[in-house]
């Protein structure tokens, strides 16, 4: 038995290829549909928004996609990230379980998001893109793409949800530091933004609205601007697989193999990036690891949403995909895990949940912060409120082991640190946070607005 705390891979062991789960999916992919015609989209339609190399990755069935050398060079600024055995947490819980976590919070912007931001900026640079657009909620994705575009010399416009723009200024400043232009969405820069402001001049904005604005700017730029999405799409999940590929090697160094793999799921990218390489072992190598995706009860996409075709954005301008959805008209409640408030889910994650390969679980806000505080008091790191959902589920599984005496090996992804989330921690510590169950009525109402697919 290994008595180490940290399992660190040498730079030379940084993966040379990403893993694409499409090659091993037990269910066939569903087509991506055009929002207008509702027919399968052509590469031309997507080509307005994305460079062809990323579109080819989006539909690729190849198991491995080589990581370009310039991307690996940037990854080396913080990768491979450490896998840590949470020994002090195990002691605090008095559990026979072994708990490991992969720390993606060590990236320069503090989350897993640069894993795909750097790759997307690279492929855009290679395709001659001079400027890009994107949206951001609380600013995690915006800061990752701002850093990446800065590295590759691409201009960036970020449409940031207005309420966060004003209430969470620090990540906006991070983006501006890297040279990005940041706008409070809804803006008067787009037709869609203006239509929202006409109806409600005080609109606080939403991720769905910001996506619609960023897409519109790229789509109407005459080819001068490309759009980038930080989660949900297949190529994004593939780029994130670097997390799980490293973790597989690190578990081997630790001399153990996980019985349970856990990640928090907003659009599904950090969860998939960590879990899919382990699912590969389930599908192709006789392993039988339980894989759990954790979401907030306030945005219960996988646990209470419907598995059906829906638009990717609020304005119904983005492609229609088959996924678990709360409806594209979903208005997210103001919980503090801003990264987990998207109405949909990555189609591959949805398909695997539907097929029974992945379990989904929803946890409440208060128990999530309780877990975050317990984790930080044992391990030192204050997790992002999103990541704290994975911490909650890992602690719950470890406590079950305490009851049954089982010595399970539990591994979770710590998708980011919470250093920009002190107002959320403050609210929790002052007793000012509440639990929230998304009303069934609202789900049923939103289902009446789904696109009709023949
Ligand atoms: C954005 C974000 C998430 C949620 O996005 P996924 O695509 O589901 O990973 C989770 N954790 C952190 C720290 C984030 O920044």
CSV table of N, CA and C in Angstrom, one decimal, residues 68-158:
chain,number,residue,atom,x,y,z
A,68,UNK,N,-2.0,18.7,-30.6
A,68,UNK,CA,-1.0,19.5,-31.3
A,68,UNK,C,0.1,19.9,-30.4
A,69,UNK,N,1.3,19.9,-30.8
A,69,UNK,CA,2.5,20.3,-30.0
A,69,UNK,C,2.3,21.7,-29.4
A,70,UNK,N,1.9,22.7,-30.1
A,70,UNK,CA,1.7,24.0,-29.5
A,70,UNK,C,0.7,24.0,-28.3
A,71,UNK,N,-0.3,23.2,-28.4
A,71,UNK,CA,-1.3,23.0,-27.3
A,71,UNK,C,-0.6,22.4,-26.1
A,72,UNK,N,0.2,21.3,-26.4
A,72,UNK,CA,0.9,20.6,-25.3
A,72,UNK,C,1.8,21.6,-24.6
A,73,UNK,N,2.5,22.4,-25.4
A,73,UNK,CA,3.4,23.4,-24.8
A,73,UNK,C,2.7,24.3,-23.8
A,74,UNK,N,1.5,24.8,-24.2
A,74,UNK,CA,0.8,25.7,-23.2
A,74,UNK,C,0.3,24.8,-22.0
A,75,UNK,N,-0.2,23.6,-22.3
A,75,UNK,CA,-0.7,22.7,-21.2
A,75,UNK,C,0.4,22.6,-20.1
A,76,UNK,N,1.7,22.6,-20.6
A,76,UNK,CA,2.8,22.3,-19.6
A,76,UNK,C,2.9,23.5,-18.6
A,77,UNK,N,2.3,24.6,-18.8
A,77,UNK,CA,2.3,25.7,-17.8
A,77,UNK,C,1.7,25.2,-16.5
A,78,UNK,N,0.8,24.2,-16.5
A,78,UNK,CA,0.2,23.7,-15.3
A,78,UNK,C,-0.1,22.2,-15.3
A,79,UNK,N,0.0,21.6,-16.4
A,79,UNK,CA,-0.3,20.1,-16.5
A,79,UNK,C,1.0,19.3,-16.5
A,80,UNK,N,0.9,18.0,-16.2
A,80,UNK,CA,-0.2,17.3,-15.6
A,80,UNK,C,-0.5,17.9,-14.2
A,81,UNK,N,-1.8,17.9,-13.9
A,81,UNK,CA,-2.3,18.4,-12.6
A,81,UNK,C,-2.2,17.2,-11.6
A,82,UNK,N,-2.0,17.6,-10.4
A,82,UNK,CA,-1.9,16.5,-9.4
A,82,UNK,C,-3.2,15.7,-9.1
A,83,UNK,N,-3.0,14.4,-8.8
A,83,UNK,CA,-4.0,13.6,-8.2
A,83,UNK,C,-3.6,13.5,-6.7
A,84,UNK,N,-4.6,13.8,-5.8
A,84,UNK,CA,-4.3,13.8,-4.4
A,84,UNK,C,-5.1,12.9,-3.6
A,85,UNK,N,-4.5,12.1,-2.7
A,85,UNK,CA,-5.3,11.3,-1.8
A,85,UNK,C,-5.7,12.1,-0.6
A,86,UNK,N,-7.0,12.2,-0.4
A,86,UNK,CA,-7.6,13.1,0.6
A,86,UNK,C,-7.5,12.4,2.0
A,87,UNK,N,-6.3,12.1,2.4
A,87,UNK,CA,-6.1,11.4,3.7
A,87,UNK,C,-6.7,12.1,4.9
A,88,UNK,N,-6.5,13.4,4.9
A,88,UNK,CA,-7.0,14.1,6.1
A,88,UNK,C,-8.6,14.1,6.1
A,89,UNK,N,-9.2,14.2,4.9
A,89,UNK,CA,-10.6,14.1,4.8
A,89,UNK,C,-11.1,12.7,5.3
A,90,UNK,N,-10.4,11.7,4.8
A,90,UNK,CA,-10.7,10.3,5.2
A,90,UNK,C,-10.7,10.2,6.7
A,91,UNK,N,-9.7,10.8,7.4
A,91,UNK,CA,-9.6,10.7,8.8
A,91,UNK,C,-10.7,11.4,9.5
A,92,UNK,N,-11.0,12.6,8.9
A,92,UNK,CA,-12.1,13.4,9.5
A,92,UNK,C,-13.4,12.7,9.4
A,93,UNK,N,-13.6,12.0,8.3
A,93,UNK,CA,-14.9,11.2,8.1
A,93,UNK,C,-14.9,9.9,8.8
A,94,UNK,N,-13.7,9.5,9.3
A,94,UNK,CA,-13.5,8.2,9.9
A,94,UNK,C,-14.1,7.1,9.0
A,95,UNK,N,-13.6,7.1,7.8
A,95,UNK,CA,-14.2,6.2,6.8
A,95,UNK,C,-13.1,5.2,6.3
A,96,UNK,N,-13.4,4.0,6.1
A,96,UNK,CA,-12.4,3.0,5.5
A,96,UNK,C,-12.2,3.3,4.0
A,97,UNK,N,-13.0,4.1,3.4
A,97,UNK,CA,-12.9,4.4,2.0
A,97,UNK,C,-11.6,5.2,1.7
A,98,UNK,N,-11.0,5.0,0.5
A,98,UNK,CA,-9.9,5.9,0.1
A,98,UNK,C,-10.5,6.9,-0.9
A,99,UNK,N,-10.2,8.2,-0.6
A,99,UNK,CA,-10.7,9.2,-1.5
A,99,UNK,C,-9.6,9.9,-2.2
A,100,UNK,N,-9.7,10.0,-3.5
A,100,UNK,CA,-8.7,10.7,-4.3
A,100,UNK,C,-9.4,11.9,-5.1
A,101,UNK,N,-8.7,13.0,-5.3
A,101,UNK,CA,-9.3,14.0,-6.2
A,101,UNK,C,-8.2,14.5,-7.1
A,102,UNK,N,-8.7,14.9,-8.3
A,102,UNK,CA,-7.8,15.4,-9.4
A,102,UNK,C,-8.0,17.0,-9.2
A,103,UNK,N,-6.9,17.7,-9.1
A,103,UNK,CA,-7.0,19.1,-8.8
A,103,UNK,C,-6.8,20.0,-10.0
A,104,UNK,N,-8.0,20.3,-10.7
A,104,UNK,CA,-7.9,21.2,-11.9
A,104,UNK,C,-7.8,22.6,-11.5
A,105,UNK,N,-7.9,22.9,-10.2
A,105,UNK,CA,-7.9,24.3,-9.7
A,105,UNK,C,-6.5,24.9,-9.9
A,106,UNK,N,-5.5,24.1,-10.2
A,106,UNK,CA,-4.1,24.6,-10.3
A,106,UNK,C,-3.8,25.3,-11.7
A,107,UNK,N,-4.8,25.3,-12.6
A,107,UNK,CA,-4.6,26.1,-13.8
A,107,UNK,C,-4.5,27.6,-13.6
A,108,UNK,N,-3.9,28.3,-14.5
A,108,UNK,CA,-3.7,29.8,-14.2
A,108,UNK,C,-5.0,30.5,-13.9
A,109,UNK,N,-6.1,30.1,-14.5
A,109,UNK,CA,-7.4,30.8,-14.2
A,109,UNK,C,-8.2,30.0,-13.2
A,110,UNK,N,-7.7,28.9,-12.7
A,110,UNK,CA,-8.3,28.2,-11.5
A,110,UNK,C,-9.4,27.2,-11.8
A,111,UNK,N,-9.5,26.7,-13.1
A,111,UNK,CA,-10.5,25.7,-13.4
A,111,UNK,C,-10.0,24.8,-14.5
A,112,UNK,N,-10.8,23.8,-14.9
A,112,UNK,CA,-10.5,22.9,-16.0
A,112,UNK,C,-10.6,23.6,-17.3
A,113,UNK,N,-11.3,24.7,-17.4
A,113,UNK,CA,-11.7,25.3,-18.7
A,113,UNK,C,-10.6,25.6,-19.7
A,114,UNK,N,-9.4,26.0,-19.3
A,114,UNK,CA,-8.4,26.2,-20.3
A,114,UNK,C,-8.0,24.9,-21.1
A,115,UNK,N,-8.3,23.8,-20.6
A,115,UNK,CA,-8.0,22.5,-21.4
A,115,UNK,C,-8.6,22.6,-22.8
A,116,UNK,N,-9.8,23.1,-22.9
A,116,UNK,CA,-10.4,23.3,-24.2
A,116,UNK,C,-10.2,24.7,-24.8
A,117,UNK,N,-10.1,25.7,-23.9
A,117,UNK,CA,-9.9,27.0,-24.5
A,117,UNK,C,-8.6,27.1,-25.3
A,118,UNK,N,-7.6,26.5,-24.7
A,118,UNK,CA,-6.3,26.6,-25.4
A,118,UNK,C,-6.4,25.9,-26.8
A,119,UNK,N,-7.0,24.7,-26.7
A,119,UNK,CA,-7.1,23.9,-28.0
A,119,UNK,C,-8.0,24.7,-29.0
A,120,UNK,N,-9.1,25.3,-28.6
A,120,UNK,CA,-9.9,26.0,-29.5
A,120,UNK,C,-9.2,27.2,-30.1
A,121,UNK,N,-8.5,27.9,-29.3
A,121,UNK,CA,-7.8,29.1,-29.8
A,121,UNK,C,-6.7,28.7,-30.8
A,122,UNK,N,-6.0,27.6,-30.5
A,122,UNK,CA,-5.0,27.1,-31.4
A,122,UNK,C,-5.6,26.7,-32.8
A,123,UNK,N,-6.7,26.0,-32.8
A,123,UNK,CA,-7.3,25.5,-34.1
A,123,UNK,C,-7.8,26.8,-34.8
A,124,UNK,N,-8.3,27.7,-34.1
A,124,UNK,CA,-8.8,29.0,-34.8
A,124,UNK,C,-7.6,29.7,-35.4
A,125,UNK,N,-6.5,29.8,-34.6
A,125,UNK,CA,-5.3,30.5,-35.1
A,125,UNK,C,-4.9,29.8,-36.4
A,126,UNK,N,-4.8,28.5,-36.4
A,126,UNK,CA,-4.4,27.7,-37.5
A,126,UNK,C,-5.2,28.0,-38.7
A,127,UNK,N,-6.5,28.2,-38.5
A,127,UNK,CA,-7.5,28.4,-39.6
A,127,UNK,C,-7.5,29.9,-40.0
A,128,UNK,N,-6.7,30.7,-39.4
A,128,UNK,CA,-6.6,32.1,-39.8
A,128,UNK,C,-7.6,33.1,-39.1
A,129,UNK,N,-8.3,32.6,-38.1
A,129,UNK,CA,-9.3,33.4,-37.3
A,129,UNK,C,-8.5,34.6,-36.6
A,130,UNK,N,-9.1,35.8,-36.8
A,130,UNK,CA,-8.5,36.9,-36.2
A,130,UNK,C,-9.2,37.4,-34.9
A,131,UNK,N,-10.5,37.0,-34.9
A,131,UNK,CA,-11.3,37.5,-33.7
A,131,UNK,C,-12.4,36.4,-33.4
A,132,UNK,N,-12.7,36.3,-32.1
A,132,UNK,CA,-13.7,35.3,-31.6
A,132,UNK,C,-14.7,36.0,-30.7
A,133,UNK,N,-15.8,35.3,-30.5
A,133,UNK,CA,-16.8,35.7,-29.6
A,133,UNK,C,-17.2,34.6,-28.7
A,134,UNK,N,-17.6,34.9,-27.5
A,134,UNK,CA,-18.1,33.9,-26.6
A,134,UNK,C,-19.0,34.5,-25.5
A,135,UNK,N,-19.7,33.7,-24.7
A,135,UNK,CA,-20.5,34.1,-23.6
A,135,UNK,C,-19.8,33.6,-22.3
A,136,UNK,N,-20.1,34.3,-21.2
A,136,UNK,CA,-19.7,33.7,-20.0
A,136,UNK,C,-20.7,34.1,-18.9
A,137,UNK,N,-20.9,33.2,-17.9
A,137,UNK,CA,-21.8,33.4,-16.8
A,137,UNK,C,-21.1,34.2,-15.8
A,138,UNK,N,-20.6,33.5,-14.8
A,138,UNK,CA,-19.8,34.2,-13.7
A,138,UNK,C,-18.4,34.6,-14.2
A,139,UNK,N,-17.9,34.0,-15.3
A,139,UNK,CA,-16.7,34.5,-15.8
A,139,UNK,C,-15.6,33.4,-15.9
A,140,UNK,N,-15.9,32.2,-15.5
A,140,UNK,CA,-14.9,31.1,-15.6
A,140,UNK,C,-14.5,30.8,-17.0
A,141,UNK,N,-15.4,30.6,-17.9
A,141,UNK,CA,-15.1,30.3,-19.2
A,141,UNK,C,-14.5,31.5,-19.9
A,142,UNK,N,-15.1,32.7,-19.7
A,142,UNK,CA,-14.5,33.9,-20.3
A,142,UNK,C,-13.1,34.1,-19.9
A,143,UNK,N,-12.7,33.9,-18.7
A,143,UNK,CA,-11.3,34.1,-18.3
A,143,UNK,C,-10.4,33.0,-19.0
A,144,UNK,N,-10.9,31.8,-19.1
A,144,UNK,CA,-10.1,30.8,-19.7
A,144,UNK,C,-9.8,31.1,-21.2
A,145,UNK,N,-10.9,31.5,-21.9
A,145,UNK,CA,-10.7,31.8,-23.3
A,145,UNK,C,-9.9,33.1,-23.6
A,146,UNK,N,-10.1,34.0,-22.6
A,146,UNK,CA,-9.3,35.3,-22.8
A,146,UNK,C,-7.8,35.0,-22.7
A,147,UNK,N,-7.5,34.1,-21.7
A,147,UNK,CA,-6.0,33.8,-21.6
A,147,UNK,C,-5.6,33.1,-22.9
A,148,UNK,N,-6.4,32.1,-23.4
A,148,UNK,CA,-6.0,31.3,-24.5
A,148,UNK,C,-5.8,32.2,-25.8
A,149,UNK,N,-6.8,33.1,-26.0
A,149,UNK,CA,-6.8,34.0,-27.2
A,149,UNK,C,-5.6,34.9,-27.1
A,150,UNK,N,-5.3,35.3,-25.9
A,150,UNK,CA,-4.1,36.2,-25.7
A,150,UNK,C,-2.8,35.4,-26.1
A,151,UNK,N,-2.7,34.1,-25.7
A,151,UNK,CA,-1.5,33.4,-26.0
A,151,UNK,C,-1.4,33.2,-27.5
A,152,UNK,N,-2.5,33.1,-28.2
A,152,UNK,CA,-2.4,32.8,-29.7
A,152,UNK,C,-2.7,34.1,-30.5
A,153,UNK,N,-2.8,35.3,-29.9
A,153,UNK,CA,-2.9,36.5,-30.6
A,153,UNK,C,-4.2,36.7,-31.4
A,154,UNK,N,-5.3,36.3,-30.7
A,154,UNK,CA,-6.7,36.4,-31.3
A,154,UNK,C,-7.5,37.4,-30.5
A,155,UNK,N,-8.2,38.4,-31.1
A,155,UNK,CA,-9.1,39.3,-30.4
A,155,UNK,C,-10.3,38.5,-29.9
A,156,UNK,N,-10.8,39.0,-28.7
A,156,UNK,CA,-12.0,38.3,-28.2
A,156,UNK,C,-13.0,39.2,-27.6
A,157,UNK,N,-14.3,39.0,-28.0
A,157,UNK,CA,-15.4,39.7,-27.4
A,157,UNK,C,-16.1,38.7,-26.5
A,158,UNK,N,-16.4,39.1,-25.2
A,158,UNK,CA,-17.1,38.2,-24.3
A,158,UNK,C,-18.4,38.9,-23.9
